[in-house]
Coordinates of C-alpha atoms and ligand atoms in Angstrom, one line a residue:
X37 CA -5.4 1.7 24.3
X38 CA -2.7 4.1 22.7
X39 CA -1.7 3.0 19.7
X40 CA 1.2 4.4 17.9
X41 CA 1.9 4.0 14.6
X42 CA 5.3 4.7 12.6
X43 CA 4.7 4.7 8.7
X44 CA 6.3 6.4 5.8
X45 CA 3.5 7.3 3.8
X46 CA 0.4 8.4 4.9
X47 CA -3.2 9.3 3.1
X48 CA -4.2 11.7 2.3
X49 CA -0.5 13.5 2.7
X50 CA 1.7 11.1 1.1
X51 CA 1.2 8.2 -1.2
X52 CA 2.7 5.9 -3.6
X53 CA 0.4 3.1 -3.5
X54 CA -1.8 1.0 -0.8
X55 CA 0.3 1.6 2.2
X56 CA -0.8 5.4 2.5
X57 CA -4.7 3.6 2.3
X58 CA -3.8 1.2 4.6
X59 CA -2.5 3.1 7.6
X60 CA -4.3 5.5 7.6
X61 CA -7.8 3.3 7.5
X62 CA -6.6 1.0 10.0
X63 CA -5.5 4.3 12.5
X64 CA -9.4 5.6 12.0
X65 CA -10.6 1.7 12.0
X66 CA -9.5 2.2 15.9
X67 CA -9.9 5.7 16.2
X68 CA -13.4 4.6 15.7
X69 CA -13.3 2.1 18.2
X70 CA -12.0 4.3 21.1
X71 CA -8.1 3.6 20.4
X72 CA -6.2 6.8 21.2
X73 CA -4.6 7.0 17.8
X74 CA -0.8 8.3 17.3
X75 CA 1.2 8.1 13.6
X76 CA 4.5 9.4 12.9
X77 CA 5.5 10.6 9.4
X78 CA 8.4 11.8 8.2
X79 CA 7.9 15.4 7.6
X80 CA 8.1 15.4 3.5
X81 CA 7.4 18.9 1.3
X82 CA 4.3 17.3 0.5
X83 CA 3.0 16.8 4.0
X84 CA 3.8 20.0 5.9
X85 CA 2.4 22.1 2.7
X86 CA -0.8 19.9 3.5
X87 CA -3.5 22.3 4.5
X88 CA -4.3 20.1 7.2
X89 CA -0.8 20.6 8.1
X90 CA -0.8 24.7 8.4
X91 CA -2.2 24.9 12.1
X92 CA 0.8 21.6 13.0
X93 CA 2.4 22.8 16.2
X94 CA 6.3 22.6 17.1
X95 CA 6.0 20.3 19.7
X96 CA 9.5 19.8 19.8
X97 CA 13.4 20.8 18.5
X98 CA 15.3 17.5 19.1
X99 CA 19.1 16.5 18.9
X100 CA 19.5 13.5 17.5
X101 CA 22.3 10.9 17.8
X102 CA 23.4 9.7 14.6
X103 CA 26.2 7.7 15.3
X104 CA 29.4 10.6 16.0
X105 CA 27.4 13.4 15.5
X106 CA 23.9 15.0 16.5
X107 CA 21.4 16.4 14.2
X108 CA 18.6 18.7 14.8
X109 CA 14.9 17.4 14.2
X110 CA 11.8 19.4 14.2
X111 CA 8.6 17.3 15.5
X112 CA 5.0 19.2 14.3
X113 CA 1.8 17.9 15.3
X114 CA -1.6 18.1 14.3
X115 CA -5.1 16.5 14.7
X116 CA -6.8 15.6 11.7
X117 CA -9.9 13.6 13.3
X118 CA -10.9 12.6 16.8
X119 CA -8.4 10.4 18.2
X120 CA -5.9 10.9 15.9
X121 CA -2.8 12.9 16.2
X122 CA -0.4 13.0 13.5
X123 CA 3.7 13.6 14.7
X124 CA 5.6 15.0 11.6
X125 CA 9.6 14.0 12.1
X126 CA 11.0 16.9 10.1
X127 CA 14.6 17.6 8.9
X128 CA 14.6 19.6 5.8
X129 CA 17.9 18.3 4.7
X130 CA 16.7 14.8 4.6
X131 CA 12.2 15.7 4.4
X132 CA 12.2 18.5 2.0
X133 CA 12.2 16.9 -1.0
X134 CA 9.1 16.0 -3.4
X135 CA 8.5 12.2 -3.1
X136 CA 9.5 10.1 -0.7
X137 CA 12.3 8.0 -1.9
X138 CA 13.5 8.9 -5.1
X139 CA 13.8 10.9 -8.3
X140 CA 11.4 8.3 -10.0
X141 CA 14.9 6.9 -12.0
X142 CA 16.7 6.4 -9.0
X143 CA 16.3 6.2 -4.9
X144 CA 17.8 8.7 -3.1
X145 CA 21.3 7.7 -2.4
X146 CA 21.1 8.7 1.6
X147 CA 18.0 7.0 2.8
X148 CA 18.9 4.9 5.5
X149 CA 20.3 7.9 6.9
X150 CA 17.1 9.5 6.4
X151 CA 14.6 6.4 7.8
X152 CA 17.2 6.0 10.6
X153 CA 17.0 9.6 11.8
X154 CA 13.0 9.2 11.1
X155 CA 13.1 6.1 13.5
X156 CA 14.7 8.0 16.3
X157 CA 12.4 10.9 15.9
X158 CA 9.9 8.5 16.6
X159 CA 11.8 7.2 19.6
X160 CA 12.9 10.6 20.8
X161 CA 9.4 12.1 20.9
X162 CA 8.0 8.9 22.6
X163 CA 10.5 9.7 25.2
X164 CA 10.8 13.1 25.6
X165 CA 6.9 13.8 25.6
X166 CA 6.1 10.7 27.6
X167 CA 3.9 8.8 25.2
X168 CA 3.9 5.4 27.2
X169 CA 2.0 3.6 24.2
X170 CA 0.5 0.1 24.9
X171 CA 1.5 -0.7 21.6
X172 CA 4.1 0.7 18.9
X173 CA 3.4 -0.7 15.2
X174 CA 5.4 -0.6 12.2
X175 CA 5.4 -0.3 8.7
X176 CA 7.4 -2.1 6.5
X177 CA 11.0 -1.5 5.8
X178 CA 11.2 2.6 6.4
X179 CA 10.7 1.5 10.0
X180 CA 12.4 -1.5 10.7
X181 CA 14.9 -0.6 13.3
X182 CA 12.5 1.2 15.2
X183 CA 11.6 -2.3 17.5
X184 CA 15.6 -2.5 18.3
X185 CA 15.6 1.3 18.8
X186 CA 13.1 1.4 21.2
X187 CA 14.2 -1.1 23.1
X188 CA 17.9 0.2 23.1
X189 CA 16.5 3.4 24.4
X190 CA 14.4 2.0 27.3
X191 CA 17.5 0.3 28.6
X192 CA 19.8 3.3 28.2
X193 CA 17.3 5.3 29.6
X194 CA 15.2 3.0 32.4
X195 CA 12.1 4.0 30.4
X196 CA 9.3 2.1 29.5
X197 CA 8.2 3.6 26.0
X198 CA 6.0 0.6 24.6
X199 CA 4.4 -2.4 26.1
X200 CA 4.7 -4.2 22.6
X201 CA 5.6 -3.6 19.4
X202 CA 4.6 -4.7 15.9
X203 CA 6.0 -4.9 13.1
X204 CA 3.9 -5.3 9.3
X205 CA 5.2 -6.5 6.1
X206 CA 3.4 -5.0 3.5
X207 CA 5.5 -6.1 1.1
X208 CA 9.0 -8.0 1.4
X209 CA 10.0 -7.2 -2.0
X210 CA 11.3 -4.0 -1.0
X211 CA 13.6 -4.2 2.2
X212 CA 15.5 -1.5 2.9
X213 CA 19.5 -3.2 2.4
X214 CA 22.0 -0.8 2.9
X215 CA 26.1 -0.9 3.6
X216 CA 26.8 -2.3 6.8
X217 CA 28.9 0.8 7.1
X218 CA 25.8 3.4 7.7
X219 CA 24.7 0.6 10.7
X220 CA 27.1 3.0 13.2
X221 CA 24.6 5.7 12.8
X222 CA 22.0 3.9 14.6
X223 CA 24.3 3.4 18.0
X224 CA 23.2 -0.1 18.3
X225 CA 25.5 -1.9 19.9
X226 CA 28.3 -4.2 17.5
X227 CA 26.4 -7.8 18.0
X228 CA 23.8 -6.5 15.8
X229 CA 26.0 -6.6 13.1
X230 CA 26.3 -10.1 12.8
X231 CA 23.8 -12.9 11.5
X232 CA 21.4 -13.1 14.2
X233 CA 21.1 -9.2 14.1
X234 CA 20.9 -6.9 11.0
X235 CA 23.4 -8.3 9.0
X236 CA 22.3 -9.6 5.2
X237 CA 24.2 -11.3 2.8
X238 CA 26.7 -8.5 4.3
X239 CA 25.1 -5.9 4.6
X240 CA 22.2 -3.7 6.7
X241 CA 18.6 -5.2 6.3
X242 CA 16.0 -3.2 7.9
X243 CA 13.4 -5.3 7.2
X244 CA 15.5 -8.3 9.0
X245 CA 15.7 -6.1 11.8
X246 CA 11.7 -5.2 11.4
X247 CA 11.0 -9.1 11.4
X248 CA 13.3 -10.5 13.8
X249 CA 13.1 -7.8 16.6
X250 CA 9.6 -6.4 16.8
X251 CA 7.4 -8.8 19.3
X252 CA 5.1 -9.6 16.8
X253 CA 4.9 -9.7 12.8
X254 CA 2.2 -9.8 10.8
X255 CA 1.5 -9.3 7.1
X256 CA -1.7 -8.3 5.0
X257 CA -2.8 -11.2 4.2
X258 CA -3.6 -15.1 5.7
X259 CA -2.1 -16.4 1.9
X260 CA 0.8 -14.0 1.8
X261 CA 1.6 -14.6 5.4
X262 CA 2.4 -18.8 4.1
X263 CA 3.5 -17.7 0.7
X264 CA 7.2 -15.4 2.3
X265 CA 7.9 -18.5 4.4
X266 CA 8.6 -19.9 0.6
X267 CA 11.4 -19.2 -1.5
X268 CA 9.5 -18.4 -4.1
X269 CA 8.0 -15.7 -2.7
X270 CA 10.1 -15.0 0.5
X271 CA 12.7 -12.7 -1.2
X272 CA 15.4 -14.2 0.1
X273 CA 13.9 -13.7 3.9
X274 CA 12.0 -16.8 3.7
X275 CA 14.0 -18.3 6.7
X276 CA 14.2 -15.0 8.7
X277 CA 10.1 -15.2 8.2
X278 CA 9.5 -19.0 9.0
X279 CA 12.1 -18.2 11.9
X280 CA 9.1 -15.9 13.3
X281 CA 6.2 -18.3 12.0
X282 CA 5.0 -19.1 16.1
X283 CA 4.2 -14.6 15.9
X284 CA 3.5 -14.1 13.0
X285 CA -0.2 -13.5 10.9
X286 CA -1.7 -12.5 8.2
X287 CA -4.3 -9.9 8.7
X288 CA -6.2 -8.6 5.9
X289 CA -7.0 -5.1 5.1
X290 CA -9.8 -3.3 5.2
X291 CA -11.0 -0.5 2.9
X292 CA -12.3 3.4 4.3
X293 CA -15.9 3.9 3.1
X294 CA -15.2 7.4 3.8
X295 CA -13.2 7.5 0.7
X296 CA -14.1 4.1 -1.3
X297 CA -17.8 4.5 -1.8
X298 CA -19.5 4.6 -5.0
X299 CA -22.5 6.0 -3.0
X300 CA -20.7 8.8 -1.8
X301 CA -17.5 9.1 -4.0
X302 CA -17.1 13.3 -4.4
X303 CA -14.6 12.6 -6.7
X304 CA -17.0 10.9 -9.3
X305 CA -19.0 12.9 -11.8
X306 CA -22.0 10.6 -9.9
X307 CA -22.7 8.2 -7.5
X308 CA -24.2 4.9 -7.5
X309 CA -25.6 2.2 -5.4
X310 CA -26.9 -1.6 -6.1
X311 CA -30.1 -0.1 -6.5
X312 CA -29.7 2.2 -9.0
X313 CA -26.4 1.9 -11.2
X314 CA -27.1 4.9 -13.8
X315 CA -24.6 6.3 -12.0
X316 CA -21.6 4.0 -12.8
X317 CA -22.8 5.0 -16.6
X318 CA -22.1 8.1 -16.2
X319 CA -18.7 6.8 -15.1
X320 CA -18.3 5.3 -17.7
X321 CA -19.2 7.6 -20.3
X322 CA -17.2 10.4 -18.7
X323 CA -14.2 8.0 -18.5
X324 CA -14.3 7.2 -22.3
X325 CA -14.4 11.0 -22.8
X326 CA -11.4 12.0 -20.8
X327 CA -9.0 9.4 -22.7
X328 CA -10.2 10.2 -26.1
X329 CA -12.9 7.7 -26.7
X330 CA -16.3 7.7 -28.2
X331 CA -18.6 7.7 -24.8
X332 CA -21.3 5.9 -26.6
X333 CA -19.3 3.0 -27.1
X334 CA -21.3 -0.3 -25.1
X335 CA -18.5 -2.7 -25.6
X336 CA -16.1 -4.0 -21.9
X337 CA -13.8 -1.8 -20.7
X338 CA -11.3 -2.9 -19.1
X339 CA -9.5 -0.9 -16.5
X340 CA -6.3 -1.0 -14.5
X341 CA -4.6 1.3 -11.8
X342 CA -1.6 0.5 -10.4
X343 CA 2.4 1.3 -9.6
X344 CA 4.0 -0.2 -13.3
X345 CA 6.1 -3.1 -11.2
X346 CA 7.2 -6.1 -12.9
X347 CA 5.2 -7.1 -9.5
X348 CA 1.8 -5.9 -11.1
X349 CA 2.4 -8.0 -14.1
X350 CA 1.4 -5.7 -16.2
X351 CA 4.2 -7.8 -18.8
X352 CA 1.2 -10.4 -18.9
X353 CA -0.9 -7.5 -20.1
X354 CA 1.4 -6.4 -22.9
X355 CA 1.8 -9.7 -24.0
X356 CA -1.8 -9.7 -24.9
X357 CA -1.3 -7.6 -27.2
X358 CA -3.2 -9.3 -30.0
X359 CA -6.4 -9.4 -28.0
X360 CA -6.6 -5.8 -27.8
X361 CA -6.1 -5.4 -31.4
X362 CA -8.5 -8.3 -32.1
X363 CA -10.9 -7.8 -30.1
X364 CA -13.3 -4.3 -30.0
X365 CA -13.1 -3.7 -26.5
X366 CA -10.7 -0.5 -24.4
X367 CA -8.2 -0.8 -22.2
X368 CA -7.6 2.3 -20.2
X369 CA -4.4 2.1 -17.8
X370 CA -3.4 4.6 -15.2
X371 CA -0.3 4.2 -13.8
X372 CA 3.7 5.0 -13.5
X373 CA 7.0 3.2 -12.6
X374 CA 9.2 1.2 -14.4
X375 CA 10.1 3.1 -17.4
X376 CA 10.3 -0.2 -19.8
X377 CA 6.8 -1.3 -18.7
X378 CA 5.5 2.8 -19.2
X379 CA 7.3 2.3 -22.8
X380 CA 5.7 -0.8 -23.6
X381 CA 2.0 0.7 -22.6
X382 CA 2.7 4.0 -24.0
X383 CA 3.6 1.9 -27.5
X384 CA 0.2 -0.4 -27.1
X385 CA -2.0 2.6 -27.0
X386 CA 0.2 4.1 -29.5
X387 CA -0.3 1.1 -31.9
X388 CA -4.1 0.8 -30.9
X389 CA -5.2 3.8 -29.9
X390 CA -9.1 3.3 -31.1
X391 CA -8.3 0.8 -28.3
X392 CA -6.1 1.4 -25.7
X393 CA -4.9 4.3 -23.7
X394 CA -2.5 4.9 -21.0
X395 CA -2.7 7.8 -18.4
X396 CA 0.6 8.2 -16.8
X397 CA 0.2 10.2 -14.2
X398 CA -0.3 10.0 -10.1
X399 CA -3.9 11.0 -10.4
X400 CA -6.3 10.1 -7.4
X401 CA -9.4 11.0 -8.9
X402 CA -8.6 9.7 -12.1
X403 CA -7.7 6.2 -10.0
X404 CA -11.7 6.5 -8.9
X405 CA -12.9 7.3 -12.5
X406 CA -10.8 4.4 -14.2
X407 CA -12.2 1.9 -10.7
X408 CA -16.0 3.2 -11.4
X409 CA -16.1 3.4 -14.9
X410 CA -14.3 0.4 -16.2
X411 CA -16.5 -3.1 -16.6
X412 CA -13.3 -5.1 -15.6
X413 CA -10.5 -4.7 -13.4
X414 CA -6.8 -6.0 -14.7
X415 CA -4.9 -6.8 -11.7
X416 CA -2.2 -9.9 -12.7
X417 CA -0.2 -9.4 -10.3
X418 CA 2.8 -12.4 -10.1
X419 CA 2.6 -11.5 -5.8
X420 CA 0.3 -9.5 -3.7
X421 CA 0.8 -8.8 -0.5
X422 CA -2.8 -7.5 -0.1
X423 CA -4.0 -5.4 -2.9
X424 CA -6.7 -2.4 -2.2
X425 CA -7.3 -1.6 -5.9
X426 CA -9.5 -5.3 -6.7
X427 CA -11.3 -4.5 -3.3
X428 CA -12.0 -1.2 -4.3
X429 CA -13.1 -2.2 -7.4
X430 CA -15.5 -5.1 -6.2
X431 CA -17.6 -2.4 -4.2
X432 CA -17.7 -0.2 -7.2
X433 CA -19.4 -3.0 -9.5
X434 CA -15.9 -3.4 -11.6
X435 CA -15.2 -7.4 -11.8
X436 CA -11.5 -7.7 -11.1
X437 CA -9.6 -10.1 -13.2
X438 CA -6.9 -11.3 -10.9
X439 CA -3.8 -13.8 -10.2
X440 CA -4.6 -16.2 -7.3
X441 CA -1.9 -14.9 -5.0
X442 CA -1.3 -13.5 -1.5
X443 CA -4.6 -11.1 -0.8
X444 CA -6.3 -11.2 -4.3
X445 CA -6.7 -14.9 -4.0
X446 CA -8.2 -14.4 -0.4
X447 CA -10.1 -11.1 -1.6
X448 CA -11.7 -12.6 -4.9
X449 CA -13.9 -15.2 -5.1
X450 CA -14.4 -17.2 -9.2
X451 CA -17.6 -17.0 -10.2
X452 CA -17.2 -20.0 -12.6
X453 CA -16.1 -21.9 -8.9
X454 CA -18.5 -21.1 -6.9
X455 CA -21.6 -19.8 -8.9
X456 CA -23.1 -18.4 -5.4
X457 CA -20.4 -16.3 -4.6
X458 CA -18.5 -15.3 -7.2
X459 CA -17.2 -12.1 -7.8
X460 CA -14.3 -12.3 -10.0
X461 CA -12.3 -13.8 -12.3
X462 CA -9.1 -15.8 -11.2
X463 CA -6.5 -16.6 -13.7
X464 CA -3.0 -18.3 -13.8
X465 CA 0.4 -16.2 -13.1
X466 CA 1.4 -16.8 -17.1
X467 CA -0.3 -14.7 -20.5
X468 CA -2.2 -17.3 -21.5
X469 CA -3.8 -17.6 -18.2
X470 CA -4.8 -13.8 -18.4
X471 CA -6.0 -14.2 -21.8
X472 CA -8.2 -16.8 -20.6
X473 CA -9.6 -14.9 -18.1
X474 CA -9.9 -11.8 -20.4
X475 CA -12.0 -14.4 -23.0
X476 CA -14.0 -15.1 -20.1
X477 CA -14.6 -11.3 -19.3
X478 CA -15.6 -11.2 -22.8
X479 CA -18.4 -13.8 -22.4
X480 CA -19.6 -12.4 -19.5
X481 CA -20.0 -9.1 -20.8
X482 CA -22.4 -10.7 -23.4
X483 CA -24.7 -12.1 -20.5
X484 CA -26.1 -8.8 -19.0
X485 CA -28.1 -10.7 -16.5
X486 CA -24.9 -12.3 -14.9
X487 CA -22.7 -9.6 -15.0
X488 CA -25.0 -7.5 -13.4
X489 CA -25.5 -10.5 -10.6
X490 CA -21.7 -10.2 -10.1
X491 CA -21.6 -6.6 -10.0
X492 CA -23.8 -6.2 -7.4
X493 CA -22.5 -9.5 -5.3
X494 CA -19.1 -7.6 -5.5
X495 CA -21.1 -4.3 -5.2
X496 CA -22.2 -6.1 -1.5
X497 CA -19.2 -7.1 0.3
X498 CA -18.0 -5.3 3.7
X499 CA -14.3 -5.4 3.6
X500 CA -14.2 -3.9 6.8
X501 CA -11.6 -3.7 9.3
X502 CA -13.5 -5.1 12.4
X503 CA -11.5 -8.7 12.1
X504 CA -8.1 -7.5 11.8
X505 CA -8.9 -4.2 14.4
X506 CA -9.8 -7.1 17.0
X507 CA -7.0 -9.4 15.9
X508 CA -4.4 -6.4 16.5
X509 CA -6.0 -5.6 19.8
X510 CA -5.1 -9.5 20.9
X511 CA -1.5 -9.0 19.4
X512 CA -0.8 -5.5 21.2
X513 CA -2.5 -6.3 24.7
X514 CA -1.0 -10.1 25.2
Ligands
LIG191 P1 0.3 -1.4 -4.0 O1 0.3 -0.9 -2.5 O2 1.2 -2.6 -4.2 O3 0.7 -0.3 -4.9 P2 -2.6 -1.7 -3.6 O4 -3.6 -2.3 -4.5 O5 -2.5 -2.1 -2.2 O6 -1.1 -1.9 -4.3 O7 -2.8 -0.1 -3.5 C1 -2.5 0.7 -4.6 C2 -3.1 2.1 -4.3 O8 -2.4 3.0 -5.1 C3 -4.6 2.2 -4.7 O9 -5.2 3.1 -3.8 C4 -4.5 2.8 -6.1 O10 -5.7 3.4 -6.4 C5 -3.3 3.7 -6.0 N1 -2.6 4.0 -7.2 C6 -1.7 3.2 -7.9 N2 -1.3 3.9 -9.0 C7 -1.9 5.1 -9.0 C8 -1.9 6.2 -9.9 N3 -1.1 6.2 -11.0 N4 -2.7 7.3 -9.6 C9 -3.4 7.3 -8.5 N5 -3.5 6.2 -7.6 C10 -2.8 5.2 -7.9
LIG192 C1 1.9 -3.0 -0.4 C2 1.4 -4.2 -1.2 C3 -0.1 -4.2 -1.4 C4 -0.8 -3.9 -0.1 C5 -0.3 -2.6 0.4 C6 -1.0 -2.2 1.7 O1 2.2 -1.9 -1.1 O2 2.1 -4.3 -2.4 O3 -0.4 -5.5 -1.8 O4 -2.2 -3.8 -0.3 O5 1.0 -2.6 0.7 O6 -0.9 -3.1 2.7

């Protein structure tokens, strides 16, 4: 089949958190599998001073229509793998900047014109260089008016650009809701405006526009996919999802052994496998170095990498606070985001620093030293769409200590609930939950015998992509 993805991050070019992972592991998932593999990106700084990026080829200097005027687009392409060509939408106006939607503080204050223009790149080079895909996916909210887009296109143009499109929620918490004013630059015709269209408490939804129009939704996860047709988890969309419940599932994702393997991992200082773990020691010991701590120290480390999001719950972790002072164990965060949350971390480790330390920096190899080294993996999160990181950190022998939502609860199995199979802990959305399950680390870490039993269950599992590549086939062929 040929498959075309439209994403606005992409490993290893661009990334902000699991959706760079997840596209691109699911593109080489059906690379792998014979899929002729196509993924548009905008063209970011970042990406076209890739070094993969130096031998891209100008394919292509489009005009295009933004509402009353044109603008000129640059589309570059490059191979990185077999069966995988990657189309960079460039505009250095709107691309040329250093991350993807904001100064950190603040998004950018003109990115729906920059995700609309991205979408009808997309549609533009589909058209222009004939790329009659069997299927056209999309990620989340950067590319929710592609499905309408294309569509539009095909009519104005008698084309046939896709045979089906998809559209994934990877998480509904962020959805793209700008003034209804900017909806003239994507030349969609008026109706769309209204209720059954874009339209959103009054304003522009892309992620409406993702949900209602593509010809099939899923999300990353079976849980997650019945949690958003909730309020309490829906964001508001709950009805615009349960509206879409007959097309919609929840496919989880897999993780790229390439790159997650303790076995293989080139950014460790070693490597380990479930028979022979003096590796993850080494981990371990190199881990406690780099933030300051004594690497002889035996006691549980616990370990956490993530965006600082109220969704991460990392507020659960600081109301702990007394454990970590009582108790003689490290906590080693790495992680950025919400400058309260960084403050609060950055004044734990400030107040415990025997104890505690916080990295706070975008760090990739750091993220596989703190998931290798650490005993325990702190991941509270209050929703999860998916989550990579508790995955990740199952196959590297690091017990995650998670909430039972969306993916984590689908991904993590109690080992006090089922003894056989166990490979986490699972505690309540609420501090007191989490300090139960952190007690419980505790204990566990005094039983060598069972913790290495759960290491090495964890150490065991697949989380491979075969289900969800054969689901998606289903969804883009009928
Ligand atoms: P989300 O997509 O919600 O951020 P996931 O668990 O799906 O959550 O994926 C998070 C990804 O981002 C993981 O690959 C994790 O290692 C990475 N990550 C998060 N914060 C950092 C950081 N500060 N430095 C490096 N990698 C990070
Ligand atoms: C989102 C979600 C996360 C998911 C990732 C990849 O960022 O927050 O749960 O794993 O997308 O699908």
């Amino acid at each position: 089949m040929k498959i075309v993805h439209a994403a606005s991050e992409l490993f290893p070019y661009v990334k902000t958190g699991g959706l760079a992972d997840a596209v691109a592991s699911l593109a080489g998932a059906q690379a792998a599998r014979g899929h002729e593999v196509a993924i548009f990106v905008p063209g970011y700084r970042g990406v076209v001073d890739h070094p993969d990026a130096a031998e891209a080829e100008i394919i292509l200097r489009p005009r295009i229509e933004m509402g009353d005027v044109f603008m000129s687009g640059e589309i570059r392409r490059f191979s990185p793998r077999e069966g995988v060509t990657v189309y960079l939408v460039c505009r250095d106006e709107f691309f040329d900047r250093r991350n993807p939607y904001g100064t950190g503080e603040r998004d950018y204050e003109d990115n729906h014109h920059r995700f609309i223009f991205f979408c009808k790149g997309v549609v533009e080079t589909m058209r222009l260089q004939r790329v009659n895909a069997d299927a056209v996916h999309c990620h989340d909210w950067q590319t929710g008016l592609l499905p309408l887009l294309l569509r539009h296109a095909e009519q104005r143009h008698g084309d046939i650009l896709a045979m089906r499109t998809v559209f994934t929620i990877h998480n509904l918490a962020f959805q793209g809701v700008f003034p209804m004013r900017s909806f003239y630059r994507t030349n969609l015709p008026d109706e769309l405006m209204g209720i059954d269209g874009v339209e959103f408490y009054g304003q522009m939804s892309m992620m409406k526009s993702g949900i209602l129009f593509a010809d099939r939704v899923t999300t990353v996860s079976p849980t997650y996919a019945r949690e958003i047709q909730t309020p309490e988890f829906g964001c508001g969309l709950e009805g615009v999802v349960a509206a879409r419940a007959e097309d919609l599932q929840g496919l989880l994702n897999g993780v790229d052994r390439a790159i997650w393997n303790p076995a293989k991992d080139a950014l460790l200082p070693a490597t380990y496998t479930v028979d022979n773990l003096k590796g993850k020691w080494t981990c371990r010991e190199e881990l406690l170095r780099r933030h300051g701590f004594d690497p002889d120290f035996g006691g549980p480390i616990f370990g956490m990498v993530c965006r600082l999001t109220s969704q991460k719950g990392v507020d659960l972790v600081l109301a702990n606070r007394e454990f970590f002072k009582r108790e003689n164990v490290r906590l080693i965060a790495l992680g950025r985001g919400d400058p309260e949350l960084e403050k609060g971390l950055r004044e734990l480790a400030a107040a415990l620093p025997k104890r505690v330390a916080l990295c706070d920096k975008l760090d990739e190899t750091m993220s596989h030293l703190v998931t290798a080294g650490s005993d325990f993996f702190v991941m509270p999160s209050r929703f999860e769409p998916c989550g990579l990181s508790q995955m990740y950190s199952q196959i590297y022998g690091t017990i995650p200590i998670v909430t039972r939502v969306g993916g984590l609860a689908d991904t993590v199995v109690d080992f006090d609930e089922d003894p056989k199979h166990g490979t986490g802990i699972q505690v309540p959305v609420t501090p007191e939950g989490l300090l139960c399950g952190l007690e419980r680390a505790l204990r566990l870490h005094r039983n060598v015998k069972k913790l290495v039993e759960i290491q090495l269950r964890g150490m065991r599992r697949r989380f491979g992509w075969d289900e969800t590549v054969d689901a998606l086939e289903t969804l883009y062929a009928d």
